[in-house]
Amino acid sequence: LDRPRVLSGIQPTAGSFHLGNYLGAVRQWVALQESHDAFYMVVDLHAITVPQDPAELRANTRLAAAQLLAAGLDPERCTLFVQSHVPEHAQLGWVFNCLTGFGEASRMTQFKDKSAKQGADRATVGLFTYPILQVADILLYQANAVPVGEDQRQHIELTRDLAERFNGRFGDTFTVPDAYIVKETAKIYDLQEPLSKMSKSAASPKGLINLLDEPKASAKKIKSAVTDTDTVIRYDEQEKPGVSNLLTIYSTLTGTGIPELEQKYEGKGYGALKTDLAEVFVEWVTPFRERTQEYLGDPETLDSVLAKGAEKARSVAAETLAKAYERIGF
Ligand code: ADP
Ligand code: NA
């Protein structure tokens, strides 16, 4: 296979994916399986950086896989697996823990955000080193590109630095990957706080669109999205972050260009835009939810997809790990 390789992961922590996860990442995963040798995983090792109930974690891991299939991942076209099924992630993660400076790890802004939310005393060392495990996740597959949202850019930079460091010290071993970030959807914003990214740890649940929530409830949230006191529907991130966010979501879900949408809503108020977007979202999410339920209702198929995925992932990961171990002197 000489197609370039991509790798990415998503946490099973929250149960439902949110609209930011889908538009910022998963949507690109689906597209890239056509052009790339694609590896996608549910990152359950990352999930335990914060406390998890075992039964819930197990259920959410399956739920994440079902949502990825429902979103359009095709196990014939990509490798879909669960991170903990491939022990090489933790093994190579240790190696990179030992190549990362403490100060360097301390500069990761996501840790600062997440640990602040947790309370500094409760944050684990695992939460602190999670970007380093992510480095191993990516480098194990010799990925050329990593499709993620904007919030992951710093971690991909760290991955590049560490790949170069290892290669420089021990000889050429790892592919140095690029972040694959689609500008238009790199950051989907909270519907109530359009200057903050949409996140599972949203300040108010009204700003967060979970794909598996009752569509009517999500439609209501869209209709009460925070905009501004003006009435003109125009894409302007600085002056009109709320409206711009709605236009981005609308444009991406329908494939209609933003200029076209601006024209369509000329002379109409925000209410019309929100009502239409709510309808667009419900139409898109309804079959997504149905497909998720279908995959969940067929555990044998789901297990077999994940078992095959793990087997394929392991064959690649084991080869890379063996090479790295040999170079290190193990
Ligand atoms: P979260 O960021 O909610 O904790 P994950 O860390 O599992 O979720 O992120 C999964 C993927 O979704 C990552 O590639 C991340 O960059 C992307 N993502 C998360 N939130 C957003 C958002 N608001 N806009 C765009 N992409 C996002
Ligand atoms: Na994230």
Tab-separated table of C-alpha atoms and ligand atoms in Angstrom:
chain	number	residue	atom	x	y	z
A	1	LEU	CA	0.000	0.000	0.000
A	2	ASP	CA	1.489	3.327	-0.911
A	3	ARG	CA	-1.432	5.483	0.132
A	4	PRO	CA	-0.427	7.993	2.820
A	5	ARG	CA	-1.451	6.974	6.289
A	6	VAL	CA	-3.699	8.802	8.743
A	7	LEU	CA	-4.360	8.083	12.378
A	8	SER	CA	-6.722	9.667	14.850
A	9	GLY	CA	-8.587	8.862	18.049
A	10	ILE	CA	-11.597	9.898	20.050
A	11	GLN	CA	-12.351	9.504	23.728
A	12	PRO	CA	-15.291	7.358	24.837
A	13	THR	CA	-15.694	9.390	28.019
A	14	ALA	CA	-18.810	11.416	27.360
A	15	GLY	CA	-21.021	8.715	25.830
A	16	SER	CA	-22.458	10.768	23.005
A	17	PHE	CA	-20.199	12.582	20.562
A	18	HIS	CA	-20.933	16.280	20.324
A	19	LEU	CA	-21.293	18.335	17.182
A	20	GLY	CA	-17.749	19.736	17.586
A	21	ASN	CA	-16.279	16.220	17.602
A	22	TYR	CA	-18.219	15.330	14.501
A	23	LEU	CA	-17.593	18.455	12.419
A	24	GLY	CA	-14.044	19.041	13.672
A	25	ALA	CA	-12.769	15.481	13.432
A	26	VAL	CA	-14.997	12.507	12.623
A	27	ARG	CA	-16.350	13.986	9.406
A	28	GLN	CA	-12.787	14.251	8.086
A	29	TRP	CA	-12.076	10.683	9.162
A	30	VAL	CA	-14.897	9.477	6.956
A	31	ALA	CA	-13.615	11.417	3.960
A	32	LEU	CA	-9.983	10.347	4.451
A	33	GLN	CA	-10.734	6.620	4.448
A	34	GLU	CA	-11.226	6.975	0.660
A	35	SER	CA	-7.801	8.470	-0.045
A	36	HIS	CA	-5.640	7.233	2.832
A	37	ASP	CA	-4.628	4.109	4.693
A	38	ALA	CA	-6.674	5.119	7.711
A	39	PHE	CA	-6.366	3.988	11.352
A	40	TYR	CA	-8.994	5.225	13.805
A	41	MET	CA	-9.346	4.297	17.423
A	42	VAL	CA	-11.443	4.731	20.512
A	43	VAL	CA	-8.905	5.949	23.066
A	44	ASP	CA	-9.971	4.233	26.275
A	45	LEU	CA	-6.470	4.532	27.771
A	46	HIS	CA	-6.900	8.285	27.548
A	47	ALA	CA	-10.339	8.051	29.158
A	48	ILE	CA	-8.900	6.801	32.458
A	49	THR	CA	-6.890	10.000	32.908
A	50	VAL	CA	-10.045	11.048	34.747
A	51	PRO	CA	-12.026	8.683	37.038
A	52	GLN	CA	-14.195	6.137	35.185
A	53	ASP	CA	-16.842	3.676	36.255
A	54	PRO	CA	-15.781	0.309	34.721
A	55	ALA	CA	-19.211	-0.705	33.388
A	56	GLU	CA	-19.795	2.763	31.983
A	57	LEU	CA	-16.380	2.874	30.342
A	58	ARG	CA	-16.984	-0.488	28.684
A	59	ALA	CA	-20.411	0.609	27.437
A	60	ASN	CA	-19.150	3.994	26.251
A	61	THR	CA	-16.274	2.418	24.334
A	62	ARG	CA	-18.752	0.308	22.361
A	63	LEU	CA	-21.014	3.308	21.982
A	64	ALA	CA	-18.144	5.338	20.531
A	65	ALA	CA	-17.369	2.594	18.024
A	66	ALA	CA	-21.066	2.359	17.066
A	67	GLN	CA	-21.194	6.124	16.506
A	68	LEU	CA	-18.076	6.024	14.326
A	69	LEU	CA	-19.669	3.357	12.140
A	70	ALA	CA	-22.933	5.301	12.089
A	71	ALA	CA	-21.028	8.406	10.988
A	72	GLY	CA	-19.774	6.496	7.959
A	73	LEU	CA	-16.571	4.685	8.845
A	74	ASP	CA	-16.436	1.490	6.837
A	75	PRO	CA	-14.362	-1.357	8.313
A	76	GLU	CA	-13.574	-2.457	4.745
A	77	ARG	CA	-11.980	0.902	4.052
A	78	CYS	CA	-10.298	1.734	7.353
A	79	THR	CA	-8.935	0.079	10.484
A	80	LEU	CA	-11.172	0.758	13.483
A	81	PHE	CA	-10.000	-0.441	16.885
A	82	VAL	CA	-9.897	0.163	20.626
A	83	GLN	CA	-6.642	1.544	22.003
A	84	SER	CA	-6.376	-0.818	25.013
A	85	HIS	CA	-6.583	-3.824	22.659
A	86	VAL	CA	-3.152	-2.854	21.332
A	87	PRO	CA	-0.642	-2.972	24.233
A	88	GLU	CA	2.083	-1.331	22.139
A	89	HIS	CA	0.511	2.094	22.833
A	90	ALA	CA	1.380	1.962	26.531
A	91	GLN	CA	4.771	0.416	25.766
A	92	LEU	CA	5.878	3.095	23.328
A	93	GLY	CA	4.234	5.726	25.531
A	94	TRP	CA	6.763	4.916	28.268
A	95	VAL	CA	9.636	5.433	25.844
A	96	PHE	CA	8.384	8.893	24.970
A	97	ASN	CA	7.762	9.748	28.623
A	98	CYS	CA	11.495	9.299	29.001
A	99	LEU	CA	12.296	11.561	26.052
A	100	THR	CA	10.027	14.447	27.053
A	101	GLY	CA	11.239	17.267	29.260
A	102	PHE	CA	9.164	18.014	32.339
A	103	GLY	CA	9.067	21.687	31.374
A	104	GLU	CA	8.107	20.766	27.829
A	105	ALA	CA	5.136	18.712	29.054
A	106	SER	CA	4.199	21.505	31.445
A	107	ARG	CA	3.654	23.845	28.528
A	108	MET	CA	0.681	21.860	27.181
A	109	THR	CA	-2.246	24.252	27.501
A	110	GLN	CA	-4.904	21.519	27.474
A	111	PHE	CA	-3.511	20.108	30.700
A	112	LYS	CA	-3.708	23.537	32.272
A	113	ASP	CA	-7.361	23.857	31.215
A	114	LYS	CA	-8.397	20.347	32.149
A	115	SER	CA	-6.562	20.257	35.478
A	116	ALA	CA	-7.987	23.647	36.406
A	117	LYS	CA	-11.475	22.221	35.824
A	118	GLN	CA	-10.676	19.139	37.927
A	119	GLY	CA	-9.011	20.990	40.754
A	120	ALA	CA	-5.206	20.862	40.822
A	121	ASP	CA	-5.073	18.283	43.645
A	122	ARG	CA	-7.307	15.826	41.851
A	123	ALA	CA	-5.603	15.907	38.452
A	124	THR	CA	-3.606	12.710	37.823
A	125	VAL	CA	-0.105	12.239	36.446
A	126	GLY	CA	-1.843	10.385	33.604
A	127	LEU	CA	-3.737	13.534	32.658
A	128	PHE	CA	-0.410	15.367	32.673
A	129	THR	CA	1.344	12.850	30.412
A	130	TYR	CA	-1.620	12.104	28.128
A	131	PRO	CA	-0.175	14.152	25.246
A	132	ILE	CA	2.912	11.896	25.397
A	133	LEU	CA	0.780	8.768	25.111
A	134	GLN	CA	-0.842	10.467	22.157
A	135	VAL	CA	2.600	10.909	20.602
A	136	ALA	CA	3.079	7.143	20.830
A	137	ASP	CA	-0.439	6.562	19.418
A	138	ILE	CA	0.454	8.478	16.286
A	139	LEU	CA	4.061	7.413	15.774
A	140	LEU	CA	3.312	3.685	16.194
A	141	TYR	CA	1.457	3.797	12.875
A	142	GLN	CA	4.018	5.939	11.050
A	143	ALA	CA	1.124	8.282	10.291
A	144	ASN	CA	1.682	11.030	7.736
A	145	ALA	CA	-1.302	13.077	8.875
A	146	VAL	CA	-3.512	13.387	11.942
A	147	PRO	CA	-7.042	14.724	11.363
A	148	VAL	CA	-8.050	16.682	14.482
A	149	GLY	CA	-9.650	19.905	15.642
A	150	GLU	CA	-7.691	23.071	16.389
A	151	ASP	CA	-7.446	22.232	20.120
A	152	GLN	CA	-5.037	19.406	19.256
A	153	ARG	CA	-2.534	21.478	17.267
A	154	GLN	CA	-0.072	21.845	20.149
A	155	HIS	CA	-0.087	18.098	20.745
A	156	ILE	CA	0.712	17.398	17.110
A	157	GLU	CA	3.610	19.866	17.375
A	158	LEU	CA	4.870	17.893	20.378
A	159	THR	CA	4.553	14.709	18.312
A	160	ARG	CA	6.689	16.194	15.564
A	161	ASP	CA	9.318	17.374	18.060
A	162	LEU	CA	9.540	13.974	19.725
A	163	ALA	CA	9.662	12.062	16.444
A	164	GLU	CA	12.553	14.265	15.341
A	165	ARG	CA	14.248	13.906	18.719
A	166	PHE	CA	14.049	10.115	18.626
A	167	ASN	CA	15.202	9.994	15.005
A	168	GLY	CA	18.086	12.336	15.769
A	169	ARG	CA	19.231	10.347	18.770
A	170	PHE	CA	18.676	6.780	17.608
A	171	GLY	CA	18.478	6.924	13.817
A	172	ASP	CA	15.588	7.362	11.439
A	173	THR	CA	12.674	5.401	12.932
A	174	PHE	CA	9.480	7.460	12.896
A	175	THR	CA	7.555	9.350	10.237
A	176	VAL	CA	7.142	12.987	11.272
A	177	PRO	CA	3.385	13.643	10.923
A	178	ASP	CA	1.468	16.770	9.960
A	179	ALA	CA	-1.702	17.976	11.622
A	180	TYR	CA	-4.659	17.741	9.230
A	181	ILE	CA	-6.950	20.534	10.357
A	182	VAL	CA	-9.799	21.727	8.148
A	183	LYS	CA	-9.880	25.458	8.747
A	184	GLU	CA	-13.634	25.967	8.353
A	185	THR	CA	-14.604	23.448	11.027
A	186	ALA	CA	-11.444	23.419	13.158
A	187	LYS	CA	-13.293	25.010	16.045
A	188	ILE	CA	-17.035	24.702	16.546
A	189	TYR	CA	-18.218	27.017	19.288
A	190	ASP	CA	-20.556	26.645	22.224
A	191	LEU	CA	-24.073	27.816	21.281
A	192	GLN	CA	-24.411	29.844	24.475
A	193	GLU	CA	-20.832	31.103	24.670
A	194	PRO	CA	-19.783	31.586	21.060
A	195	LEU	CA	-16.230	32.543	22.065
A	196	SER	CA	-15.559	29.161	23.737
A	197	LYS	CA	-15.191	25.872	21.888
A	198	MET	CA	-18.028	23.403	22.135
A	199	SER	CA	-16.891	20.855	24.691
A	200	LYS	CA	-18.281	17.951	26.673
A	201	SER	CA	-17.415	19.919	29.795
A	202	ALA	CA	-19.547	22.899	28.714
A	203	ALA	CA	-20.430	25.464	31.355
A	204	SER	CA	-24.107	25.211	30.412
A	205	PRO	CA	-25.673	22.129	28.763
A	206	LYS	CA	-27.676	24.525	26.563
A	207	GLY	CA	-24.558	25.339	24.575
A	208	LEU	CA	-23.622	21.718	23.858
A	209	ILE	CA	-25.192	19.669	21.064
A	210	ASN	CA	-24.840	15.960	21.824
A	211	LEU	CA	-25.609	13.854	18.768
A	212	LEU	CA	-27.448	11.179	20.723
A	213	ASP	CA	-29.713	13.548	22.633
A	214	GLU	CA	-33.390	13.750	21.722
A	215	PRO	CA	-33.349	15.717	18.407
A	216	LYS	CA	-36.188	17.934	19.607
A	217	ALA	CA	-34.106	19.043	22.586
A	218	SER	CA	-31.166	19.848	20.304
A	219	ALA	CA	-33.455	21.778	17.941
A	220	LYS	CA	-34.561	23.852	20.902
A	221	LYS	CA	-30.946	24.592	21.825
A	222	ILE	CA	-30.210	25.703	18.258
A	223	LYS	CA	-33.250	27.969	18.263
A	224	SER	CA	-32.080	29.626	21.463
A	225	ALA	CA	-28.424	29.978	20.385
A	226	VAL	CA	-26.773	33.215	21.487
A	227	THR	CA	-26.183	35.587	18.569
A	228	ASP	CA	-25.920	39.392	18.850
A	229	THR	CA	-28.107	42.488	18.853
A	230	ASP	CA	-27.721	43.159	15.131
A	231	THR	CA	-30.050	41.505	12.593
A	232	VAL	CA	-27.880	41.022	9.503
A	233	ILE	CA	-26.826	37.455	8.690
A	234	ARG	CA	-23.196	37.733	7.687
A	235	TYR	CA	-20.118	35.605	8.342
A	236	ASP	CA	-17.826	37.638	10.566
A	237	GLU	CA	-15.930	35.742	13.260
A	238	GLN	CA	-14.849	38.899	15.063
A	239	GLU	CA	-18.090	40.864	15.121
A	240	LYS	CA	-20.600	38.023	14.865
A	241	PRO	CA	-19.148	34.864	16.406
A	242	GLY	CA	-22.550	33.341	17.219
A	243	VAL	CA	-24.023	33.837	13.753
A	244	SER	CA	-20.760	32.737	12.115
A	245	ASN	CA	-20.784	29.509	14.119
A	246	LEU	CA	-24.368	28.784	13.018
A	247	LEU	CA	-23.417	29.488	9.396
A	248	THR	CA	-20.421	27.121	9.644
A	249	ILE	CA	-22.591	24.325	11.018
A	250	TYR	CA	-25.318	24.931	8.451
A	251	SER	CA	-22.865	25.102	5.569
A	252	THR	CA	-21.033	21.931	6.575
A	253	LEU	CA	-24.139	19.834	7.198
A	254	THR	CA	-25.750	20.823	3.886
A	255	GLY	CA	-22.752	21.410	1.624
A	256	THR	CA	-24.042	24.913	0.842
A	257	GLY	CA	-21.400	27.639	0.625
A	258	ILE	CA	-21.496	30.410	3.213
A	259	PRO	CA	-21.911	33.220	0.614
A	260	GLU	CA	-24.927	31.348	-0.716
A	261	LEU	CA	-26.379	31.142	2.776
A	262	GLU	CA	-25.776	34.851	3.358
A	263	GLN	CA	-27.710	35.524	0.174
A	264	LYS	CA	-30.509	33.141	1.094
A	265	TYR	CA	-31.040	34.924	4.413
A	266	GLU	CA	-30.671	38.466	3.161
A	267	GLY	CA	-33.405	40.577	4.727
A	268	LYS	CA	-34.463	37.727	7.015
A	269	GLY	CA	-33.879	37.646	10.751
A	270	TYR	CA	-31.850	35.321	12.957
A	271	GLY	CA	-35.035	33.446	13.817
A	272	ALA	CA	-35.390	32.154	10.263
A	273	LEU	CA	-31.762	30.988	10.174
A	274	LYS	CA	-32.054	29.200	13.501
A	275	THR	CA	-35.360	27.514	12.654
A	276	ASP	CA	-33.966	26.232	9.348
A	277	LEU	CA	-30.713	25.073	10.908
A	278	ALA	CA	-32.636	23.242	13.626
A	279	GLU	CA	-34.523	21.415	10.874
A	280	VAL	CA	-31.324	20.653	8.933
A	281	PHE	CA	-29.728	19.260	12.083
A	282	VAL	CA	-32.711	17.074	12.997
A	283	GLU	CA	-32.819	15.676	9.469
A	284	TRP	CA	-29.132	14.859	9.582
A	285	VAL	CA	-29.017	13.474	13.116
A	286	THR	CA	-32.123	11.264	12.978
A	287	PRO	CA	-30.617	8.591	10.693
A	288	PHE	CA	-27.302	8.910	12.560
A	289	ARG	CA	-29.032	8.002	15.818
A	290	GLU	CA	-30.895	5.132	14.170
A	291	ARG	CA	-27.705	3.685	12.715
A	292	THR	CA	-25.943	3.979	16.076
A	293	GLN	CA	-28.766	1.972	17.683
A	294	GLU	CA	-28.532	-0.647	14.936
A	295	TYR	CA	-24.812	-1.192	15.546
A	296	LEU	CA	-25.373	-1.344	19.296
A	297	GLY	CA	-28.129	-3.879	18.737
A	298	ASP	CA	-25.725	-6.194	16.906
A	299	PRO	CA	-22.903	-6.781	19.407
A	300	GLU	CA	-21.463	-9.697	17.425
A	301	THR	CA	-20.788	-7.541	14.398
A	302	LEU	CA	-19.391	-4.747	16.540
A	303	ASP	CA	-17.070	-7.148	18.401
A	304	SER	CA	-15.890	-8.710	15.200
A	305	VAL	CA	-15.152	-5.316	13.597
A	306	LEU	CA	-13.143	-4.265	16.653
A	307	ALA	CA	-11.308	-7.607	16.920
A	308	LYS	CA	-10.269	-7.485	13.267
A	309	GLY	CA	-9.289	-3.852	13.647
A	310	ALA	CA	-7.120	-4.611	16.688
A	311	GLU	CA	-5.408	-7.447	14.879
A	312	LYS	CA	-4.554	-5.268	11.928
A	313	ALA	CA	-3.466	-2.368	14.118
A	314	ARG	CA	-1.275	-4.654	16.218
A	315	SER	CA	0.603	-5.980	13.246
A	316	VAL	CA	1.643	-2.445	12.317
A	317	ALA	CA	2.233	-1.289	15.905
A	318	ALA	CA	4.323	-4.338	16.854
A	319	GLU	CA	6.657	-3.828	13.918
A	320	THR	CA	7.252	-0.186	14.841
A	321	LEU	CA	7.726	-0.957	18.529
A	322	ALA	CA	10.251	-3.722	17.773
A	323	LYS	CA	12.249	-1.337	15.636
A	324	ALA	CA	12.170	1.375	18.300
A	325	TYR	CA	13.152	-1.063	21.089
A	326	GLU	CA	16.052	-2.366	19.058
A	327	ARG	CA	17.304	1.166	18.407
A	328	ILE	CA	17.051	2.091	22.104
A	329	GLY	CA	19.168	-0.897	23.134
A	330	PHE	CA	16.486	-3.265	24.499
B	1	ADP	P1	-13.244	16.743	23.769
B	1	ADP	O1	-12.370	17.786	23.119
B	1	ADP	O2	-14.692	17.126	23.831
B	1	ADP	O3	-12.661	16.299	25.081
B	1	ADP	P2	-11.946	14.627	22.353
B	1	ADP	O4	-10.736	15.092	23.074
B	1	ADP	O5	-12.262	13.167	22.392
B	1	ADP	O6	-13.199	15.446	22.853
B	1	ADP	O7	-11.832	15.116	20.881
B	1	ADP	C1	-12.068	14.334	19.734
B	1	ADP	C2	-11.784	15.149	18.501
B	1	ADP	O8	-12.759	16.188	18.374
B	1	ADP	C3	-10.427	15.862	18.517
B	1	ADP	O9	-9.854	15.761	17.225
B	1	ADP	C4	-10.761	17.282	18.825
B	1	ADP	O10	-9.817	18.186	18.284
B	1	ADP	C5	-12.115	17.433	18.154
B	1	ADP	N1	-12.934	18.498	18.764
B	1	ADP	C6	-13.357	18.526	20.048
B	1	ADP	N2	-14.094	19.627	20.284
B	1	ADP	C7	-14.126	20.315	19.112
B	1	ADP	C8	-14.745	21.549	18.696
B	1	ADP	N3	-15.461	22.282	19.529
B	1	ADP	N4	-14.576	21.961	17.414
B	1	ADP	C9	-13.851	21.223	16.545
B	1	ADP	N5	-13.253	20.049	16.877
B	1	ADP	C10	-13.376	19.596	18.129
B	2	NA	NA	-10.069	17.452	22.600
